[in-house]
Amino acid sequence: MRFRAVRGARGTALAVVLAVCAVVTGCTAQPSMPKPSATTASTAAVDPSVREGPTVARARLASDQYDYDRALALLQPLVSPAALRLAAEVREAKRTARAWPHDSAVSHLFFHSLIVDPARAFDGDADAAGYDDYMVTLAEFQKVLRSLYARGFVLVSPHDLASLDGSHRMRYRPIVLPRGRTPIVLSQDDVDYYRHQEGDGLASDLALRGGRVVSTYRDRNGTTRFGAYDVAPVVDAFVQQHPDFSYRGHKGVLALTGYEGVLGYRTSAIRDARNPHLAADRAQAKRVADALKQEGWEFASHSWGHIDDTTASVGRLQRDSARWNAEVRPITGPTDLYVYPFGADISGVAPYSGAKYAVLERYGFRYFFGIDGSQPAWQQLHGSSLRQARIDIDGIRLRGGASGRETVLRRFFDPRAVLDRARPRR
Ligand SMILES: [Zn+2]
């Protein structure tokens, strides 16, 4: 959505020189899997430690990410001392791990695109107040991640919480974690890189460099940089350093609209009919989407036109869903996740029924996400659907937390420590 212009937005933000190199480091980190080289091939024939090294590394990653059965299956045929030691560790970890109790709802935090250069975002123009209210800076997001990790949170997928059984009823699934670890879902909305954000100090798309997903970011000097400048590449870099922040490689949900294109590519045949590169842009968006899925990200519909589903007629919801299905689903692939724009659910807290639900169900959606920042977590399992409330992490909520007016965020991080001093003073 485009921010409404708010008159009287205050002031010039402090110029902050971003430590860009520190941000990008994760993107250039070494792959976690050692590869056998030609020179070790002959040694490998006699030395099981060398021969089994890569498999032991894979098993360690699986175990770090709480997939104990997969780790044990990988280690089962191995004989090296390192493999035997790790197998004993994994058996012990599996024995002491616990299933997250189903009656305890899982928290879900969501973000918009990150502000990389606060000086350009908070420059007092028509969009500045919207950025200040609805978005977080790159520095704030990194602090949030570090705090979540330090407090034992682990990124899970909504599909880890529950799934459909053979008779199409949604059932809770066990999330098995060590004591002291808490599952959490993370998502990002829109992820289309609105045209009106150009020049405001945000990334402009998600792209591929050396097979990895990076953000494209044009800095204040006009230099184009590729690196970790938005949610997905920043989380990817963080998990590469801290694999145990991710449950079985799962990262989060990217909720996409269609009318402005997706992932920074102008892919809408309706809106961008005159884009001469429409087919190439769609193909590139699909390559990036495929790579994101490979990295553990999932996609959700955020409606095609960022519509208000509470007030939309059944006919409008039907037309909008058909457009998303035609323009976005071919790029993302199948999804059963639906993130309500504005958090505008089709129902209150009553379980789903009726004509609007029938439309969303017909398009394959089974997991639904509204917004409720008043409590740490809320979810509802009913029939063939799961609903989960999300907490918006943005300027409004950070300021509310920092001033002590709101307390919900304290479970996740200290809002006063997170709030960026480069934000306009209010
Ligand atoms: Zn949105």
Coordinates of C-alpha atoms and ligand atoms in Angstrom, one line a residue:
M1 CA 0.0 0.0 0.0
R2 CA 1.1 3.5 -0.6
F3 CA 1.4 5.6 2.6
R4 CA -1.0 8.4 2.9
A5 CA 0.9 11.6 2.9
V6 CA 1.0 13.1 6.4
R7 CA 1.6 16.8 6.5
G8 CA 3.9 18.3 9.0
A9 CA 6.2 15.2 9.3
R10 CA 9.1 16.5 11.2
G11 CA 12.6 17.1 10.5
T12 CA 15.7 15.9 9.0
A13 CA 17.0 12.6 10.2
L14 CA 20.5 12.2 11.4
A15 CA 22.9 11.1 8.8
V16 CA 24.0 7.7 9.6
V17 CA 26.8 6.0 7.8
L18 CA 25.8 2.4 7.6
A19 CA 28.3 -0.3 8.2
V20 CA 27.4 -1.9 4.9
C21 CA 30.4 -4.2 4.8
A22 CA 29.3 -5.8 8.1
V23 CA 25.8 -6.3 6.6
V24 CA 27.1 -8.0 3.5
T25 CA 29.5 -10.3 5.2
G26 CA 27.0 -13.1 5.5
C27 CA 26.4 -13.1 1.8
T28 CA 29.9 -14.0 1.0
A29 CA 30.4 -16.5 3.7
Q30 CA 31.6 -19.9 2.8
P31 CA 29.2 -22.7 1.9
S32 CA 28.6 -24.8 5.0
M33 CA 29.3 -28.1 3.2
P34 CA 33.0 -29.0 2.7
K35 CA 33.6 -30.5 -0.7
P36 CA 36.0 -33.4 -1.3
S37 CA 38.9 -32.4 -3.5
A38 CA 40.8 -34.4 -6.0
T39 CA 43.9 -34.6 -3.8
T40 CA 42.0 -36.1 -0.9
A41 CA 40.4 -38.9 -3.1
S42 CA 43.2 -41.4 -2.6
T43 CA 43.4 -40.7 1.2
A44 CA 39.7 -41.1 1.4
A45 CA 39.9 -44.7 0.4
V46 CA 41.8 -45.5 3.6
D47 CA 40.7 -42.8 6.0
P48 CA 37.0 -42.9 6.9
S49 CA 37.3 -39.6 8.7
V50 CA 38.1 -37.8 5.4
R51 CA 35.7 -39.9 3.4
E52 CA 32.8 -39.3 5.8
G53 CA 33.6 -35.7 6.5
P54 CA 30.9 -34.2 4.2
T55 CA 28.2 -36.5 5.4
V56 CA 29.1 -35.8 9.1
A57 CA 28.8 -32.1 8.3
R58 CA 25.4 -32.6 6.7
A59 CA 24.3 -34.6 9.8
R60 CA 25.6 -31.9 12.1
L61 CA 23.5 -29.3 10.3
A62 CA 20.4 -31.5 10.4
S63 CA 20.9 -32.0 14.1
D64 CA 21.6 -28.3 14.8
Q65 CA 18.3 -27.6 13.0
Y66 CA 16.5 -30.2 15.2
D67 CA 16.0 -32.9 12.6
Y68 CA 17.4 -35.6 14.8
D69 CA 16.0 -38.5 12.8
R70 CA 17.6 -37.3 9.6
A71 CA 20.9 -36.7 11.3
L72 CA 20.9 -40.3 12.7
A73 CA 19.9 -41.7 9.3
L74 CA 22.9 -40.0 7.7
L75 CA 25.2 -41.2 10.4
Q76 CA 23.9 -44.7 10.6
P77 CA 26.3 -46.3 8.0
L78 CA 29.4 -44.3 9.1
V79 CA 32.3 -45.6 11.2
S80 CA 34.7 -42.7 11.8
P81 CA 35.2 -41.6 15.4
A82 CA 33.7 -38.2 14.6
A83 CA 30.6 -39.8 13.2
L84 CA 30.2 -42.1 16.2
R85 CA 30.7 -39.2 18.6
L86 CA 28.1 -37.1 16.8
A87 CA 25.6 -40.0 16.7
A88 CA 25.9 -40.2 20.5
E89 CA 25.3 -36.5 20.8
V90 CA 22.3 -36.6 18.5
R91 CA 20.7 -39.5 20.4
E92 CA 21.0 -37.6 23.6
A93 CA 19.6 -34.4 22.1
K94 CA 16.7 -36.4 20.7
R95 CA 16.1 -38.1 24.1
T96 CA 15.9 -34.7 25.9
A97 CA 14.0 -32.7 23.3
R98 CA 10.3 -31.9 24.0
A99 CA 7.3 -31.4 21.7
W100 CA 5.9 -27.8 21.9
P101 CA 2.5 -28.0 23.7
H102 CA -0.3 -27.5 21.2
D103 CA -2.4 -25.5 23.6
S104 CA 0.3 -22.8 23.7
A105 CA 0.0 -20.6 20.7
V106 CA 3.0 -19.7 18.6
S107 CA 4.0 -16.0 18.2
H108 CA 4.3 -14.5 14.7
L109 CA 6.1 -11.3 14.0
F110 CA 5.9 -9.4 10.6
F111 CA 7.8 -6.7 8.9
H112 CA 7.7 -4.6 5.8
S113 CA 10.8 -3.8 3.6
L114 CA 13.7 -2.5 5.6
I115 CA 15.0 1.0 5.5
V116 CA 18.7 0.8 4.7
D117 CA 19.5 4.5 4.7
P118 CA 17.4 6.4 7.4
A119 CA 18.6 9.8 6.2
R120 CA 17.0 9.3 2.8
A121 CA 13.8 7.6 4.2
F122 CA 13.2 10.1 6.9
D123 CA 13.8 13.2 4.8
G124 CA 10.5 14.9 5.4
D125 CA 8.9 14.1 2.0
A126 CA 5.4 12.7 1.5
D127 CA 6.5 9.1 2.3
A128 CA 8.7 9.9 5.3
A129 CA 6.0 9.7 8.0
G130 CA 4.8 6.4 6.5
Y131 CA 8.2 4.9 6.7
D132 CA 8.5 6.1 10.3
D133 CA 5.2 4.5 11.3
Y134 CA 5.1 1.3 9.3
M135 CA 8.7 0.2 8.8
V136 CA 11.9 -0.7 10.6
T137 CA 15.4 0.1 9.7
L138 CA 18.0 -2.5 8.8
A139 CA 19.8 -1.8 12.0
E140 CA 16.6 -2.3 14.0
F141 CA 15.9 -5.6 12.2
Q142 CA 19.3 -6.9 12.9
K143 CA 18.9 -6.1 16.6
V144 CA 15.6 -7.9 16.7
L145 CA 17.1 -11.0 15.1
R146 CA 20.0 -11.0 17.5
S147 CA 17.6 -10.7 20.5
L148 CA 15.2 -13.4 19.2
Y149 CA 18.2 -15.8 18.8
A150 CA 19.7 -14.9 22.2
R151 CA 16.3 -15.5 23.9
G152 CA 16.0 -19.0 22.4
F153 CA 13.4 -18.4 19.6
V154 CA 13.6 -20.7 16.6
L155 CA 12.1 -19.9 13.2
V156 CA 9.4 -22.3 12.2
S157 CA 7.0 -22.5 9.2
P158 CA 3.2 -22.3 9.7
H159 CA 3.2 -25.8 8.2
D160 CA 5.2 -27.0 11.2
L161 CA 2.3 -26.0 13.4
A162 CA -0.5 -28.0 11.8
S163 CA -1.4 -29.8 8.6
L164 CA -4.4 -31.4 7.0
D165 CA -5.0 -35.1 7.8
G166 CA -6.4 -37.7 5.3
S167 CA -10.0 -36.5 5.9
H168 CA -9.0 -32.8 5.3
R169 CA -9.2 -31.8 8.9
M170 CA -6.4 -29.4 10.2
R171 CA -4.5 -31.1 13.0
Y172 CA -1.6 -29.9 15.2
R173 CA 1.8 -31.4 14.5
P174 CA 4.6 -31.8 17.0
I175 CA 7.4 -29.2 16.9
V176 CA 10.2 -30.9 18.8
L177 CA 12.8 -28.6 20.3
P178 CA 15.3 -28.7 23.2
R179 CA 14.1 -27.2 26.5
G180 CA 14.4 -23.4 26.5
R181 CA 13.8 -23.1 22.7
T182 CA 10.5 -21.4 21.6
P183 CA 9.0 -21.6 18.1
I184 CA 8.2 -18.4 16.3
V185 CA 7.0 -17.5 12.8
L186 CA 8.4 -14.6 10.8
S187 CA 6.9 -12.9 7.8
Q188 CA 7.3 -10.0 5.5
D189 CA 4.5 -8.2 3.7
D190 CA 4.2 -6.8 0.2
V191 CA 7.8 -7.5 -1.0
D192 CA 7.1 -5.9 -4.3
Y193 CA 9.4 -2.9 -3.9
Y194 CA 7.0 -0.2 -4.7
R195 CA 7.9 2.3 -7.4
H196 CA 7.3 5.2 -5.1
Q197 CA 10.1 4.0 -2.8
E198 CA 12.8 4.7 -5.4
G199 CA 15.5 7.0 -4.1
D200 CA 14.3 6.6 -0.5
G201 CA 17.1 4.4 0.7
L202 CA 15.5 1.0 0.5
A203 CA 16.4 -2.0 -1.6
S204 CA 14.9 -2.2 -5.1
D205 CA 14.5 -5.9 -5.7
L206 CA 15.6 -9.4 -4.7
A207 CA 18.1 -10.8 -7.2
L208 CA 20.5 -13.7 -7.7
R209 CA 24.3 -13.5 -7.4
G210 CA 26.3 -16.7 -7.6
G211 CA 23.2 -18.7 -7.0
R212 CA 22.3 -16.9 -3.8
V213 CA 19.4 -14.5 -3.2
V214 CA 20.6 -10.9 -2.5
S215 CA 19.0 -7.5 -2.5
T216 CA 19.8 -4.9 -5.0
Y217 CA 20.4 -1.5 -3.3
R218 CA 21.4 1.8 -4.8
D219 CA 23.3 3.8 -2.2
R220 CA 23.3 7.6 -1.8
N221 CA 26.2 8.0 -4.2
G222 CA 24.4 6.1 -6.9
T223 CA 26.5 3.0 -6.6
T224 CA 24.6 -0.3 -7.0
R225 CA 25.3 -2.8 -4.3
F226 CA 24.2 -6.5 -4.0
G227 CA 23.9 -7.9 -0.5
A228 CA 21.8 -8.3 2.7
Y229 CA 19.6 -5.2 2.5
D230 CA 16.2 -6.7 3.2
V231 CA 14.5 -9.3 5.4
A232 CA 15.2 -12.5 3.4
P233 CA 18.9 -12.1 2.7
V234 CA 19.5 -10.7 6.2
V235 CA 17.8 -13.8 7.8
D236 CA 19.7 -16.1 5.3
A237 CA 23.0 -14.6 6.4
F238 CA 22.1 -14.8 10.1
V239 CA 21.0 -18.5 9.8
Q240 CA 24.2 -19.3 8.0
Q241 CA 26.1 -18.1 11.0
H242 CA 23.5 -19.6 13.5
P243 CA 22.0 -22.7 11.9
D244 CA 20.1 -23.5 15.2
F245 CA 18.0 -20.3 14.7
S246 CA 16.0 -22.3 12.0
Y247 CA 13.8 -25.3 12.5
R248 CA 14.8 -27.8 9.7
G249 CA 15.9 -24.9 7.5
H250 CA 12.6 -23.0 7.6
K251 CA 12.9 -19.2 7.5
G252 CA 9.6 -17.5 7.1
V253 CA 6.8 -16.3 4.9
L254 CA 6.9 -13.7 2.1
A255 CA 3.4 -12.3 1.5
L256 CA 3.0 -11.1 -2.0
T257 CA 0.5 -8.8 -3.7
G258 CA 0.4 -8.7 -7.5
Y259 CA -0.6 -5.2 -8.7
E260 CA 2.8 -3.7 -8.3
G261 CA 4.6 -6.9 -9.5
V262 CA 6.5 -9.2 -7.2
L263 CA 10.0 -9.2 -5.7
G264 CA 10.9 -5.9 -7.6
Y265 CA 9.9 -7.2 -11.0
R266 CA 7.0 -5.6 -12.9
T267 CA 5.2 -8.8 -13.6
S268 CA 1.5 -7.8 -13.8
A269 CA 0.0 -8.3 -17.3
I270 CA -2.9 -6.1 -16.1
R271 CA -0.9 -3.2 -14.7
D272 CA 2.3 -3.6 -16.7
A273 CA 0.9 -4.5 -20.1
R274 CA 3.3 -2.0 -21.7
N275 CA 6.4 -3.4 -20.0
P276 CA 8.4 -4.6 -23.1
H277 CA 10.3 -7.1 -20.8
L278 CA 7.2 -8.6 -19.2
A279 CA 8.0 -12.2 -20.1
A280 CA 11.7 -11.8 -19.1
D281 CA 10.7 -10.1 -15.8
R282 CA 8.3 -12.9 -15.0
A283 CA 10.9 -15.5 -15.8
Q284 CA 13.5 -13.8 -13.6
A285 CA 11.0 -13.4 -10.7
K286 CA 10.3 -17.1 -10.9
R287 CA 14.1 -17.9 -10.8
V288 CA 14.4 -15.7 -7.7
A289 CA 11.3 -17.2 -6.1
D290 CA 12.6 -20.7 -6.7
A291 CA 15.9 -19.8 -5.1
L292 CA 14.1 -18.3 -2.1
K293 CA 12.1 -21.6 -1.7
Q294 CA 15.4 -23.4 -1.8
E295 CA 16.6 -21.2 1.0
G296 CA 13.6 -22.1 3.2
W297 CA 11.2 -19.3 2.4
E298 CA 7.5 -19.8 1.7
F299 CA 5.1 -17.6 -0.2
A300 CA 1.6 -16.4 0.8
S301 CA -1.0 -14.5 -1.1
H302 CA -1.5 -11.0 0.3
S303 CA -4.3 -10.5 -2.2
W304 CA -3.6 -9.1 -5.7
G305 CA -4.7 -5.6 -5.1
H306 CA -4.0 -5.2 -1.4
I307 CA -7.7 -5.1 -0.8
D308 CA -9.6 -4.9 2.5
D309 CA -11.2 -8.4 2.7
T310 CA -13.4 -7.3 5.7
T311 CA -15.3 -4.8 3.5
A312 CA -14.8 -6.3 0.1
S313 CA -17.9 -8.0 -1.5
V314 CA -17.8 -11.7 -2.3
G315 CA -17.5 -10.7 -6.0
R316 CA -14.5 -8.5 -5.5
L317 CA -12.8 -11.1 -3.4
Q318 CA -13.4 -13.6 -6.1
R319 CA -12.0 -11.3 -8.9
D320 CA -9.0 -10.4 -6.8
S321 CA -8.3 -14.1 -6.0
A322 CA -8.5 -15.0 -9.6
R323 CA -6.0 -12.3 -10.5
W324 CA -3.5 -13.4 -7.9
N325 CA -4.0 -17.0 -9.1
A326 CA -3.3 -16.0 -12.7
E327 CA -0.4 -13.6 -12.2
V328 CA 1.4 -14.5 -9.0
R329 CA 0.9 -18.2 -8.4
P330 CA 2.7 -19.2 -11.6
I331 CA 5.8 -17.4 -10.1
T332 CA 5.5 -18.6 -6.5
G333 CA 4.1 -22.1 -7.2
P334 CA 1.3 -23.6 -5.1
T335 CA 0.6 -22.0 -1.7
D336 CA -2.1 -22.5 1.0
L337 CA -1.1 -19.4 3.0
Y338 CA -3.2 -16.2 3.0
V339 CA -2.0 -13.0 4.8
Y340 CA -4.8 -10.4 5.1
P341 CA -3.9 -6.9 3.9
F342 CA -4.3 -4.5 6.8
G343 CA -4.9 -7.6 8.9
A344 CA -8.6 -7.3 7.7
D345 CA -9.9 -10.8 8.3
I346 CA -13.2 -12.0 6.7
S347 CA -14.5 -13.0 10.1
G348 CA -14.1 -11.8 13.7
V349 CA -13.0 -14.5 16.1
A350 CA -15.9 -16.8 15.1
P351 CA -14.7 -19.9 13.1
Y352 CA -14.8 -19.5 9.4
S353 CA -17.9 -20.2 7.3
G354 CA -19.8 -18.5 4.5
A355 CA -19.3 -17.3 1.0
K356 CA -16.0 -15.4 1.4
Y357 CA -14.4 -18.4 3.1
A358 CA -15.7 -20.6 0.3
V359 CA -13.8 -18.3 -2.2
L360 CA -10.6 -18.5 -0.3
E361 CA -10.9 -22.2 0.2
R362 CA -11.6 -22.8 -3.5
Y363 CA -8.3 -21.1 -4.3
G364 CA -6.6 -23.5 -1.9
F365 CA -6.0 -21.3 1.1
R366 CA -5.9 -23.1 4.5
Y367 CA -3.7 -21.0 6.7
F368 CA -4.9 -17.4 7.5
F369 CA -3.1 -14.5 9.2
G370 CA -4.6 -11.4 10.7
I371 CA -3.0 -8.8 12.9
D372 CA -3.2 -8.5 16.7
G373 CA -0.5 -6.7 18.6
S374 CA -2.3 -6.8 21.9
Q375 CA -1.1 -10.2 22.9
P376 CA 2.0 -12.3 22.3
A377 CA 0.2 -15.0 20.4
W378 CA -3.2 -16.1 19.2
Q379 CA -4.3 -19.0 17.0
Q380 CA -7.4 -21.0 16.2
L381 CA -7.7 -24.4 14.6
H382 CA -11.1 -25.2 13.1
G383 CA -12.3 -27.6 10.4
S384 CA -9.8 -27.4 7.6
S385 CA -8.2 -24.1 8.6
L386 CA -5.6 -22.6 10.9
R387 CA -5.7 -18.9 11.9
Q388 CA -2.8 -17.2 13.5
A389 CA -2.5 -13.6 14.6
R390 CA 0.6 -11.6 13.7
I391 CA 2.3 -8.7 15.6
D392 CA 3.4 -5.8 13.4
I393 CA 6.9 -4.8 14.1
D394 CA 7.1 -1.2 12.9
G395 CA 7.8 2.4 14.1
I396 CA 4.4 2.8 15.9
R397 CA 4.9 -0.3 17.9
L398 CA 8.6 0.2 18.6
R399 CA 7.8 3.7 20.0
G400 CA 4.9 2.3 22.0
G401 CA 7.2 -0.3 23.5
A402 CA 10.1 2.1 24.1
S403 CA 7.8 4.6 25.9
G404 CA 6.4 1.8 28.1
R405 CA 2.8 2.2 26.8
E406 CA 2.9 -1.4 25.4
T407 CA 4.5 -4.4 26.9
V408 CA 4.0 -7.2 24.4
L409 CA 7.3 -6.7 22.6
R410 CA 9.3 -7.2 25.7
R411 CA 9.0 -11.0 25.3
F412 CA 10.9 -10.7 22.1
F413 CA 13.3 -7.8 22.5
D414 CA 13.9 -4.6 24.4
P415 CA 12.2 -1.9 22.3
R416 CA 14.3 0.9 23.8
A417 CA 17.5 -0.9 22.8
V418 CA 16.1 -1.6 19.3
L419 CA 14.6 1.8 18.4
D420 CA 16.9 3.5 15.9
R421 CA 18.2 6.9 16.9
A422 CA 18.2 7.9 13.3
R423 CA 14.4 8.0 13.4
P424 CA 12.9 11.5 13.4
R425 CA 12.4 12.8 17.0
R426 CA 8.7 13.2 17.9
Ligands
ZN1 ZN 0.5 -5.2 3.1

